[in-house]
Amino acid sequence: MEPAARQVPGTDSSAGGTDGMRGIAALSLPARVFVAIAVAVVTVGVAFHVAMVFLQTAPDNTISKRHADVVDAYVYPEFERNWKLFAPNPLQQNVAVHARARIAKDDGTTETTGWVNLTAMDGKAIHGNPAPSHTQQNELRRAWEFYADYHDDNGLPVGLRGRLSEQYLKRIVMMRFGAELNGGSVERIQVRSAVTPVAPPAWSEEKADIKTQYAVQPWWQVTSADLPGGAE
Amino acid sequence: MVRSGPRAWLERCVSRGLSKVTTYALGPYQTAIVRIGFGTAWLLFLLRELPHRHELYGPDGPWSFGLGKQLIETNRAFTVLLWSSSDSWFELVYVLAMASAAAMVLGWHTRVSSVVFMVGVLSLQNRSVFMGDGGDNVIHLMSMYLVLTRCAQVWSLDARRARRARERAAAEGLPVPANAVAATGGVVLWAVLGAVLLGGTFAGALSTGWALFFWALWAVHGLWWGLEKAAGSGGATVREARAVGDILANLAHNGVLLVIMVEVCLVYSTAGWYKIQGSRWQDGTAVYYPMNLDYFTPWPALSHLLAGSGLMIFLVTYGTVVTQVAFPFTLFNRRVKNVLLAAMIMEHIGIAVLLGLPFFSLAMIAADAVFLPTVFLMWTGRHVTALGGRVRRLLPGGRKDPAPAAPGGPPGGGPGVPEQTRPQVTWPATEPASDGPGPGRP
């Protein structure tokens, strides 16, 4: 049951003791054939695995393009490596997500709130925090990346992932806003990204325009599926 | 030995290599530190996220059960969390994930724990892929590799149990027994997991590939236990079957250890190659930018202090690229390798603090640890054990006996295990020149 525990080398008499070859040489012929096959299988398996993982991580090249389907079928979903440690260039802009809501009040009037900088709230939670939570550091940041990757320039979703990313973003915004806001219920929400390039270092000669660029998305109707507790 | 020439030399190399990879599970200290490192990283992460666990992975988090289900239907990733949308199922999986991580740190029934650990890691991470980062990704990969390594040969409760059984047998003059203690605890775990697996298979919750994988593991564990039992009293055939089983396990361990090492090299070398193509890494300002990203500056004053010096930024930028590109090649020279390894571990400590990524850094350091030299690991193990013993004696009711209760590993100054192990555990990566013509000398 516990092979690992038993395998302190040199203490296992049956494994062949100090002279390794004796371990294999002492075996009967069928056992030796079996071990030889196992050696071949492990060798081929390791070589194949390493090749696949290498082709997935390396930049697109002749081999990886030719065998893309084999590589993808093997590597995804479990053996993928999906981060590149700030390569080829580190992110050089702060991407913030803002949201606002249209609220239906009890007296029949509607009100549109100002833009709320949700990313700034994450930033505040991260300040002075030695171990920021994934909910603060990754949730909104990666949800926006996901959304942007699967939406066209007109803010329209691309494929299933486009629709999923939209609902995900809505649910994040609604979790942070709450169904009730400013004394009314949230009927529609709108998000925009605010992209601000990082100013070039003070010690460099470089000049850059660091004006914030906004990408405003369409208004979205809020349904019960977008609220916490409203999952299908 | 009389024959010479390249052919004889090649034959000797192959047969020596073959005997090594079949007889020993190489790198016992390295695989143990990788196990402890990843167990710790995942356990601390899960503890830190306890208050946020519902938001991250729960059925009613922003990435809801329904959203998760739709995505998994397209990518077929493995997660038990989509077996049921009930809250108690989620809580159970989360608790089991923490328990298995703790078991990995301690090396408690490691063969079983490592499987549960992998299931926990994959289930939580695949449930909400968009919550993760690079640290999660490396834990994901290693959790699968650890299943196939004999990573509890040292510094584990398993190793301690085996040692005690041997000592007891030696004291009573009996033959080395099959793992008597494992027989009770291990068999119970094995039976429980078999039942879970049976349920999962009948409910149709497992894909064919995963079902085959888990059933194969389960069968192998059972077979191994049977062989262990039978080998004590059985005939030559049983003993031989057990020896073959041992060889197969060593082969799998060594193969996967190689994969782990290659994977770590790939992480750095590809990151380095990509960086060389990046203009910011070329002009020496790359490190300045993360210091100014809102999501990665928990200590703005500290970040701006570093970002304020063009020279420092330049040195760290170029140093990072040089280290990452060079690392795989330094494996042929253990002294240079150790220097670079220390540099990379220091850099990850820096990243942990400056960028607010402690779990990512811990995971990366745990991966780097596969390249730590055996001498250093044994030295650390001895000191940790000694420290543990001293602390225990200070506690009220502490025993005089410094036998390690925690993953203390080889008993400080105790008889045998490290000394006995040491000469045989020559690990090619750390001691390339120890074996005659190594890869460094063509």
XYZ file of C-alpha atoms in Angstrom:
674
model
C 0.000 0.000 0.000
C 2.855 2.337 0.711
C 5.543 1.724 -1.856
C 7.082 5.136 -1.314
C 7.658 4.558 2.340
C 9.425 1.312 1.700
C 11.735 2.700 -0.854
C 14.596 4.126 1.093
C 17.381 3.026 -1.179
C 19.834 0.559 0.210
C 17.480 -0.711 2.857
C 15.492 -2.838 0.500
C 17.094 -6.214 0.177
C 14.832 -7.460 -2.558
C 15.551 -4.559 -4.870
C 19.087 -5.608 -5.403
C 21.065 -3.885 -2.680
C 24.152 -2.011 -3.697
C 24.744 -3.556 -7.074
C 21.953 -2.340 -9.313
C 22.486 -4.717 -12.203
C 21.946 -7.631 -9.902
C 18.393 -6.367 -9.451
C 17.561 -6.889 -13.097
C 19.994 -9.722 -13.774
C 18.574 -11.754 -10.926
C 15.137 -11.725 -12.550
C 13.770 -14.530 -14.677
C 13.588 -14.060 -18.426
C 9.873 -13.154 -18.596
C 10.343 -10.620 -15.810
C 13.311 -9.128 -17.618
C 11.313 -8.827 -20.834
C 8.531 -7.169 -18.877
C 10.958 -4.663 -17.353
C 12.482 -3.975 -20.769
C 9.042 -3.187 -22.161
C 8.354 -0.923 -19.189
C 11.630 0.929 -19.774
C 10.654 1.455 -23.400
C 7.149 2.640 -22.497
C 8.399 5.102 -19.873
C 11.107 6.417 -22.199
C 8.699 6.994 -25.057
C 6.069 8.423 -22.708
C 8.448 10.913 -21.124
C 9.847 11.959 -24.499
C 6.364 12.448 -25.927
C 5.113 14.380 -22.918
C 8.132 16.658 -22.858
C 7.844 17.262 -26.600
C 4.176 18.182 -26.325
C 4.691 20.496 -23.372
C 7.648 22.123 -25.095
C 5.700 22.726 -28.298
C 2.844 24.301 -26.345
C 5.110 26.696 -24.438
C 7.551 27.589 -27.201
C 6.719 30.387 -29.629
C 4.756 29.255 -32.706
C 7.156 27.449 -34.993
C 7.304 25.079 -37.951
C 6.757 21.950 -35.891
C 4.142 23.277 -33.515
C 2.113 24.735 -36.384
C 2.237 21.482 -38.348
C 1.151 19.385 -35.366
C -1.086 21.925 -33.672
C -4.048 19.541 -33.425
C -2.024 16.769 -31.741
C -0.380 19.202 -29.338
C -3.661 20.876 -28.418
C -5.498 17.589 -27.988
C -2.807 16.342 -25.623
C -1.991 19.483 -23.666
C -5.490 20.870 -23.098
C -7.127 21.142 -20.678
C -4.846 19.777 -17.959
C -1.237 20.241 -19.095
C -1.544 23.779 -20.354
C 0.932 26.399 -19.225
C -0.714 29.744 -19.436
C 1.549 32.397 -18.033
C 4.682 33.928 -19.376
C 6.075 35.941 -16.455
C 5.777 39.406 -18.001
C 7.002 38.324 -21.423
C 7.673 39.389 -24.117
C 6.881 42.752 -22.533
C 5.385 43.490 -19.146
C 1.964 45.072 -19.056
C 2.551 48.805 -19.426
C -0.887 50.148 -18.702
C -3.331 50.139 -15.872
C -6.632 48.666 -16.992
C -9.490 49.705 -14.743
C -13.092 48.567 -14.973
C -15.763 51.150 -14.198
C -19.454 50.454 -13.852
C -22.635 52.459 -13.449
C -26.247 51.543 -12.947
C -29.676 52.726 -13.960
C -31.897 52.562 -10.926
C -35.677 52.392 -10.736
C -36.898 54.197 -7.627
C -40.056 53.442 -5.735
C -41.609 56.752 -6.772
C -41.421 55.709 -10.426
C -38.427 57.864 -11.367
C -35.162 56.505 -12.670
C -31.671 57.589 -11.848
C -28.335 56.879 -13.492
C -25.433 56.672 -11.076
C -21.976 58.038 -11.731
C -19.170 55.738 -12.834
C -17.812 53.631 -10.000
C -14.174 52.559 -10.305
C -14.350 48.910 -9.218
C -10.662 48.344 -9.893
C -9.739 51.150 -7.523
C -11.646 49.290 -4.812
C -9.545 46.207 -5.541
C -6.447 48.383 -5.391
C -7.464 49.715 -1.995
C -7.903 46.170 -0.700
C -4.461 45.213 -2.005
C -2.654 48.178 -0.436
C -0.650 47.107 2.578
C -1.898 43.540 2.161
C 0.910 40.963 2.270
C -1.323 38.244 0.809
C -4.024 39.701 -1.439
C -6.946 37.396 -2.166
C -7.590 36.121 -5.673
C -10.950 37.876 -5.370
C -9.096 41.185 -5.147
C -6.176 40.556 -7.468
C -7.504 38.231 -10.176
C -11.310 38.204 -10.237
C -12.158 41.459 -11.976
C -8.814 41.792 -13.765
C -9.050 38.399 -15.438
C -12.800 38.648 -16.005
C -12.188 41.797 -18.038
C -9.371 40.123 -20.007
C -11.692 37.195 -20.707
C -14.467 39.571 -21.750
C -12.212 41.662 -23.982
C -10.757 38.569 -25.665
C -14.200 37.353 -26.685
C -15.877 40.601 -27.741
C -15.486 42.544 -30.946
C -14.905 46.268 -31.220
C -18.646 46.973 -31.062
C -18.965 45.228 -27.711
C -20.706 42.205 -29.240
C -19.949 38.727 -27.872
C -17.999 36.230 -29.944
C -19.234 32.668 -29.568
C -20.158 30.834 -26.392
C -17.229 32.219 -24.466
C -18.290 35.718 -25.416
C -21.714 35.147 -23.866
C -20.259 33.435 -20.798
C -17.753 36.247 -20.212
C -20.537 38.825 -20.434
C -22.665 37.099 -17.845
C -19.625 36.583 -15.636
C -18.802 40.285 -15.732
C -22.425 41.199 -15.024
C -22.477 38.889 -12.025
C -19.256 40.395 -10.651
C -20.603 43.916 -11.018
C -23.956 42.985 -9.457
C -22.263 41.201 -6.571
C -20.387 44.409 -5.821
C -23.298 46.777 -6.425
C -25.992 44.673 -4.798
C -29.516 44.447 -6.184
C -30.536 47.558 -4.242
C -28.613 50.763 -4.756
C -29.272 54.393 -3.846
C -32.756 53.560 -2.605
C -33.927 51.762 -5.732
C -33.463 48.537 -7.623
C -30.818 48.150 -10.284
C -32.430 47.638 -13.688
C -29.552 47.990 -16.081
C -25.816 48.287 -15.809
C -23.077 49.528 -18.070
C -19.341 48.942 -17.838
C -16.387 50.613 -19.453
C -12.670 50.037 -19.368
C -10.344 52.891 -18.521
C -6.874 52.234 -19.866
C -4.108 54.478 -18.593
C -0.553 53.925 -19.837
C 2.079 53.892 -17.111
C 4.087 57.110 -17.334
C 7.621 56.534 -18.578
C 10.262 56.539 -15.851
C 11.329 59.939 -14.561
C 14.942 58.995 -15.240
C 14.359 58.201 -18.929
C 14.232 60.519 -21.910
C 11.042 58.904 -23.081
C 7.865 60.878 -23.622
C 4.486 59.239 -23.802
C 0.866 60.234 -23.875
C -0.658 58.964 -20.649
C -4.212 60.068 -21.262
C -6.851 57.573 -20.162
C -8.769 55.883 -22.980
C -12.278 54.641 -22.310
C -14.080 51.793 -24.041
C -17.741 52.039 -23.120
C -19.793 48.856 -23.459
C -23.527 48.631 -24.190
C -26.127 48.855 -21.427
C -27.097 45.440 -20.107
C -30.451 44.457 -18.683
C -30.075 42.903 -15.238
C -31.992 39.675 -14.739
C -32.373 37.495 -11.677
C -29.673 35.182 -13.113
C -27.155 37.994 -12.656
C -27.768 38.307 -8.936
C -26.110 36.332 -6.180
C -28.500 33.507 -5.379
C -29.882 33.642 -8.875
C -27.677 31.057 -10.500
C -29.384 28.538 -12.700
C 36.314 -3.364 -17.681
C 39.077 -4.665 -19.951
C 37.385 -3.589 -23.138
C 37.679 0.002 -24.138
C 36.645 2.225 -26.996
C 33.525 4.290 -27.519
C 31.230 1.312 -27.891
C 32.193 -0.297 -24.623
C 32.002 3.073 -22.957
C 28.512 3.618 -24.305
C 27.446 0.159 -23.167
C 28.747 0.805 -19.692
C 26.922 4.121 -19.546
C 23.636 2.614 -20.671
C 23.820 -0.315 -18.285
C 24.823 1.912 -15.397
C 22.018 4.319 -16.202
C 19.545 1.516 -16.569
C 20.491 -0.016 -13.259
C 20.203 3.353 -11.589
C 16.747 4.209 -12.856
C 15.373 0.743 -12.126
C 16.955 0.259 -8.703
C 16.497 3.666 -7.127
C 13.848 6.300 -6.936
C 16.319 9.130 -7.464
C 16.292 12.468 -5.703
C 14.478 11.375 -2.516
C 15.205 14.678 -0.766
C 14.369 16.770 -3.800
C 11.053 15.066 -4.422
C 10.264 15.304 -0.705
C 10.893 19.049 -0.629
C 8.778 19.484 -3.774
C 5.958 17.554 -2.087
C 6.239 19.598 1.103
C 6.570 22.840 -0.844
C 3.507 22.368 -3.010
C 1.470 20.950 -0.152
C 2.337 24.032 1.894
C 1.637 26.489 -0.908
C -1.794 25.021 -1.629
C -2.692 24.632 2.042
C -1.758 28.234 2.877
C -3.639 29.445 -0.175
C -6.794 27.557 0.793
C -6.552 28.838 4.372
C -6.075 32.400 3.173
C -9.089 32.106 0.870
C -11.337 30.471 3.477
C -13.405 33.655 3.869
C -13.582 34.055 0.071
C -14.064 30.410 -0.859
C -17.710 30.784 -1.930
C -16.934 33.738 -4.134
C -14.045 31.894 -5.774
C -15.320 28.358 -6.250
C -18.761 28.048 -4.692
C -21.912 27.162 -6.640
C -23.208 30.714 -6.216
C -20.003 32.650 -6.878
C -19.880 35.092 -9.781
C -18.577 32.237 -11.943
C -21.781 30.373 -11.157
C -22.448 26.648 -11.335
C -24.251 27.130 -14.633
C -21.435 29.160 -16.204
C -18.879 26.608 -15.036
C -20.923 23.766 -16.466
C -21.243 25.409 -19.883
C -17.500 26.024 -20.132
C -16.497 22.556 -18.905
C -18.783 21.005 -21.510
C -16.565 22.548 -24.163
C -13.119 21.914 -22.662
C -13.724 18.677 -20.704
C -11.529 19.739 -17.785
C -11.718 17.572 -14.665
C -13.640 18.818 -11.644
C -15.741 16.998 -9.080
C -17.338 20.303 -8.037
C -19.745 20.106 -10.968
C -21.065 16.751 -9.784
C -23.508 18.603 -7.561
C -24.573 22.205 -7.081
C -25.226 21.682 -3.393
C -23.370 23.851 -0.936
C -22.426 20.978 1.351
C -20.747 19.114 -1.508
C -18.658 22.222 -2.170
C -17.734 22.551 1.504
C -16.771 18.881 1.660
C -14.514 19.166 -1.379
C -12.861 22.284 0.045
C -12.219 20.610 3.392
C -10.850 17.495 1.699
C -8.587 19.660 -0.446
C -7.160 21.248 2.718
C -6.828 17.896 4.474
C -5.031 16.323 1.534
C -2.660 19.289 1.333
C -1.835 18.852 5.027
C -1.345 15.115 4.455
C 1.071 15.886 1.627
C 3.103 18.181 3.871
C 3.306 15.464 6.518
C 3.733 12.592 4.076
C 0.796 10.730 5.582
C -0.254 7.802 3.377
C 1.282 9.718 0.562
C 0.256 7.407 -2.273
C -3.404 7.968 -1.444
C -3.021 11.568 -0.291
C -1.311 12.591 -3.500
C -4.286 11.381 -5.535
C -6.777 13.215 -3.325
C -4.494 16.267 -3.442
C -4.551 16.225 -7.235
C -8.323 15.785 -7.306
C -8.695 18.765 -4.945
C -6.380 20.999 -6.938
C -7.902 20.169 -10.313
C -11.470 20.349 -9.006
C -11.165 23.786 -7.448
C -9.023 25.341 -10.146
C -10.922 23.934 -13.120
C -14.202 24.963 -11.513
C -13.212 28.643 -11.798
C -10.318 28.931 -14.236
C -10.603 32.697 -14.457
C -9.739 33.142 -10.793
C -6.260 31.659 -11.124
C -2.837 32.981 -11.988
C 0.594 31.562 -12.729
C 0.941 30.191 -9.219
C -2.232 28.148 -9.580
C -1.035 26.878 -12.932
C 2.243 25.516 -11.575
C 0.459 23.873 -8.614
C -1.968 22.337 -11.116
C 0.857 20.732 -13.108
C 2.842 19.543 -10.108
C -0.178 18.033 -8.355
C -0.494 15.630 -11.279
C 3.197 14.812 -11.456
C 3.470 14.133 -7.726
C 0.945 11.301 -8.002
C 3.480 9.227 -9.899
C 6.568 10.034 -7.821
C 7.803 8.250 -4.703
C 7.982 11.571 -2.931
C 7.725 10.309 0.659
C 10.971 8.356 0.939
C 12.259 10.864 3.479
C 10.779 13.568 5.694
C 7.423 11.885 5.957
C 5.250 10.001 8.404
C 5.333 7.133 5.920
C 9.119 6.973 6.127
C 8.978 7.116 9.904
C 6.427 4.307 10.033
C 8.570 2.153 7.744
C 11.670 2.881 9.812
C 9.951 1.961 13.043
C 8.652 -1.264 11.556
C 12.169 -2.133 10.447
C 13.626 -1.281 13.844
C 11.025 -3.347 15.596
C 11.698 -6.278 13.308
C 15.436 -5.941 13.821
C 15.022 -5.842 17.604
C 12.961 -8.991 17.568
C 15.183 -10.697 15.033
C 12.350 -11.073 12.556
C 12.567 -10.619 8.786
C 11.735 -7.137 7.522
C 7.950 -7.081 7.722
C 5.436 -5.931 5.229
C 4.083 -2.548 6.168
C 2.028 -3.652 9.119
C 0.690 -0.253 10.145
C -0.141 0.798 6.625
C -2.160 -2.369 6.398
C -4.872 -0.960 8.654
C -4.942 2.766 7.856
C -4.023 2.328 4.238
C -6.523 -0.404 3.547
C -9.349 1.631 5.041
C -8.436 4.611 2.855
C -8.134 2.339 -0.150
C -11.549 0.799 0.449
C -13.209 4.190 0.979
C -11.713 5.598 -2.212
C -12.734 2.462 -4.075
C -16.309 3.034 -2.966
C -16.177 6.688 -4.030
C -14.732 5.664 -7.368
C -17.414 3.050 -7.843
C -20.080 5.633 -7.099
C -18.496 8.157 -9.450
C -18.209 5.612 -12.237
C -21.782 4.386 -11.928
C -23.143 7.911 -11.745
C -21.361 8.547 -15.028
C -19.573 11.493 -13.503
C -16.125 10.498 -14.754
C -14.934 10.677 -18.321
C -13.600 7.404 -19.696
C -10.002 8.589 -19.567
C -10.161 9.709 -15.956
C -12.110 6.627 -14.904
C -9.437 4.373 -16.433
C -6.668 6.383 -14.793
C -8.222 6.272 -11.318
C -9.181 2.593 -11.552
C -5.684 1.741 -12.717
C -4.160 3.609 -9.769
C -6.572 1.931 -7.405
C -5.811 -1.529 -8.794
C -2.067 -0.913 -8.643
C -2.282 0.207 -5.016
C -4.258 -2.894 -4.136
C -1.920 -5.174 -6.041
C 1.104 -3.624 -4.392
C -0.354 -4.100 -0.948
C -1.098 -7.732 -1.751
C 2.424 -8.297 -2.998
C 3.892 -6.673 0.093
C 1.876 -8.991 2.295
C 2.626 -12.080 0.274
C 6.315 -11.353 -0.253
C 7.026 -11.775 3.443
C 6.077 -15.423 3.425
C 5.568 -16.305 -0.226
C 7.733 -18.134 -2.677
C 10.220 -16.982 -5.279
C 7.563 -16.004 -7.817
C 5.840 -13.632 -5.429
C 9.125 -12.107 -4.376
C 10.083 -11.621 -7.974
C 6.729 -10.017 -8.770
C 7.303 -7.650 -5.902
C 10.791 -6.823 -7.152
C 9.377 -6.107 -10.613
C 6.728 -3.895 -9.061
C 9.452 -2.014 -7.270
C 11.358 -1.529 -10.517
C 8.247 -0.252 -12.282
C 7.552 2.224 -9.506
C 11.141 3.448 -9.658
C 10.914 3.821 -13.420
C 7.720 5.839 -13.180
C 9.216 7.977 -10.412
C 12.399 8.681 -12.321
C 10.552 9.389 -15.547
C 8.243 11.863 -13.870
C 11.115 13.431 -11.930
C 12.769 14.092 -15.265
C 9.528 15.616 -16.537
C 9.353 17.890 -13.480
C 12.923 19.044 -14.031
C 12.333 19.663 -17.720
C 9.126 21.506 -16.923
C 10.917 23.854 -14.520
C 13.620 24.484 -17.124
C 10.949 25.165 -19.730
C 9.231 27.664 -17.488
C 12.389 29.707 -17.228
C 13.913 29.229 -20.646
C 10.766 30.001 -22.601
C 10.060 32.990 -20.365
C 13.625 34.116 -21.063
C 13.380 33.569 -24.815
C 10.160 35.548 -25.018
C 11.670 38.337 -22.952
C 14.691 38.679 -25.235
C 12.230 39.609 -27.957
C 10.574 42.272 -25.828
C 11.628 45.871 -26.346
C 11.291 46.739 -22.657
C 13.575 43.934 -21.591
C 16.045 45.119 -24.212
C 16.051 48.764 -23.167
C 16.376 47.802 -19.521
C 13.139 49.317 -18.204
C 10.854 46.258 -18.052
C 10.873 45.870 -14.259
C 9.821 49.508 -13.871
C 6.350 48.823 -15.268
C 5.014 46.189 -12.851
C 6.125 48.523 -10.059
C 3.451 50.915 -11.327
C 0.547 48.538 -11.874
C -2.308 49.046 -9.417
C -2.947 45.307 -9.102
C 0.649 44.492 -8.214
C 1.760 47.217 -5.818
C 0.732 46.371 -2.263
C 3.563 48.564 -0.980
C 3.643 51.566 -3.342
C 6.358 53.372 -1.401
C 8.664 50.364 -1.684
C 7.847 49.845 -5.360
C 8.464 53.476 -6.178
C 11.736 53.390 -4.299
C 12.955 50.622 -6.601
C 11.343 52.194 -9.672
C 13.063 55.492 -8.904
C 16.500 54.145 -9.648
C 17.271 53.630 -13.320
C 20.378 51.650 -12.445
C 18.574 49.235 -10.127
C 15.795 48.673 -12.657
C 18.355 48.053 -15.367
C 20.287 45.563 -13.243
C 17.206 43.613 -12.183
C 15.822 43.629 -15.741
C 18.998 42.325 -17.355
C 19.732 40.015 -14.422
C 16.321 38.390 -14.771
C 16.744 37.689 -18.474
C 20.297 36.409 -18.074
C 19.299 34.099 -15.220
C 16.257 32.700 -16.972
C 17.924 32.057 -20.302
C 21.054 30.630 -18.716
C 19.465 28.418 -16.070
C 18.959 25.159 -18.031
C 22.534 25.237 -19.284
C 24.001 25.764 -15.836
C 22.680 22.336 -14.833
C 25.880 20.943 -16.309
C 27.909 22.735 -13.678
C 26.598 22.335 -10.194
C 28.382 25.317 -8.682
C 27.032 27.803 -11.222
C 23.636 26.121 -11.038
C 23.480 26.620 -7.276
C 24.365 30.291 -7.593
C 21.645 30.861 -10.172
C 19.179 28.839 -8.117
C 19.839 31.042 -5.107
C 19.388 34.124 -7.308
C 16.052 32.870 -8.615
C 14.776 32.004 -5.163
C 15.750 35.474 -3.961
C 13.986 37.043 -6.918
C 10.841 35.092 -6.118
C 10.967 36.253 -2.525
C 11.211 39.776 -3.904
C 8.218 39.159 -6.175
C 6.235 37.780 -3.230
C 6.598 41.050 -1.334
C 6.802 43.700 -4.044
C 4.112 42.379 -6.367
C 1.916 40.902 -3.633
C 2.147 37.378 -5.059
C 3.172 35.203 -2.091
C 1.447 32.022 -3.252
C 2.781 32.289 -6.769
C 6.267 32.801 -5.369
C 5.962 29.939 -2.909
C 4.872 27.623 -5.717
C 7.762 28.725 -7.915
C 10.252 28.262 -5.091
C 8.818 24.790 -4.448
C 9.379 23.991 -8.122
C 12.917 25.411 -8.030
C 13.616 23.213 -5.026
C 13.811 20.149 -7.271
C 17.272 21.443 -8.206
C 18.540 22.037 -4.668
C 21.682 20.048 -3.837
C 21.220 16.952 -1.682
C 23.885 18.071 0.795
C 22.066 21.313 1.432
C 18.705 19.583 1.836
C 20.124 17.063 4.296
C 21.830 19.805 6.249
C 18.552 21.730 6.421
C 16.698 18.584 7.418
C 19.097 17.904 10.280
C 18.809 21.445 11.591
C 15.028 21.510 11.350
C 14.894 18.187 13.175
C 17.236 19.418 15.887
C 15.209 22.589 16.267
C 12.005 20.575 16.466
C 13.510 18.371 19.161
C 14.623 21.372 21.179
C 11.190 22.984 20.954
C 9.539 19.736 21.986
C 11.725 19.376 25.067
C 10.814 22.914 26.120
C 7.107 22.171 25.922
C 5.390 20.980 29.089
C 5.296 17.210 29.110
C 7.825 17.102 26.310
C 9.597 13.855 25.744
C 13.331 13.482 26.006
C 13.293 11.328 22.938
C 13.866 13.559 19.931
C 12.165 11.220 17.500
C 10.565 13.415 14.887
C 6.823 13.593 15.187
C 6.329 15.993 12.338
C 7.955 15.670 8.940
C 11.197 16.053 10.784
C 12.832 13.503 8.587
C 16.041 11.753 9.345
C 16.653 11.712 13.082
C 19.412 14.069 14.041
C 22.490 11.968 14.486
C 20.340 8.871 14.449
C 21.670 5.714 12.970
C 21.811 5.222 9.413
C 19.187 6.597 7.154
C 20.894 9.649 5.739
C 24.394 8.222 5.784
C 23.223 5.000 4.320
C 21.248 6.742 1.662
C 23.746 9.315 0.701
C 26.302 7.492 -1.402
C 23.642 5.794 -3.435
C 21.539 8.808 -4.136
C 23.813 10.410 -6.625
C 21.489 12.468 -8.637
C 22.768 13.315 -12.084
C 21.543 16.865 -12.032
C 23.303 17.870 -8.876
C 26.401 15.780 -9.160
C 27.158 15.505 -12.813
C 30.860 14.928 -12.485
C 30.681 12.280 -9.803
C 30.283 9.418 -12.180
C 33.156 9.487 -14.562
C 32.367 10.891 -17.966
C 29.270 12.948 -17.234
C 27.320 15.062 -19.633
C 29.706 17.926 -19.017
C 32.608 16.110 -20.630
C 31.981 15.108 -24.193
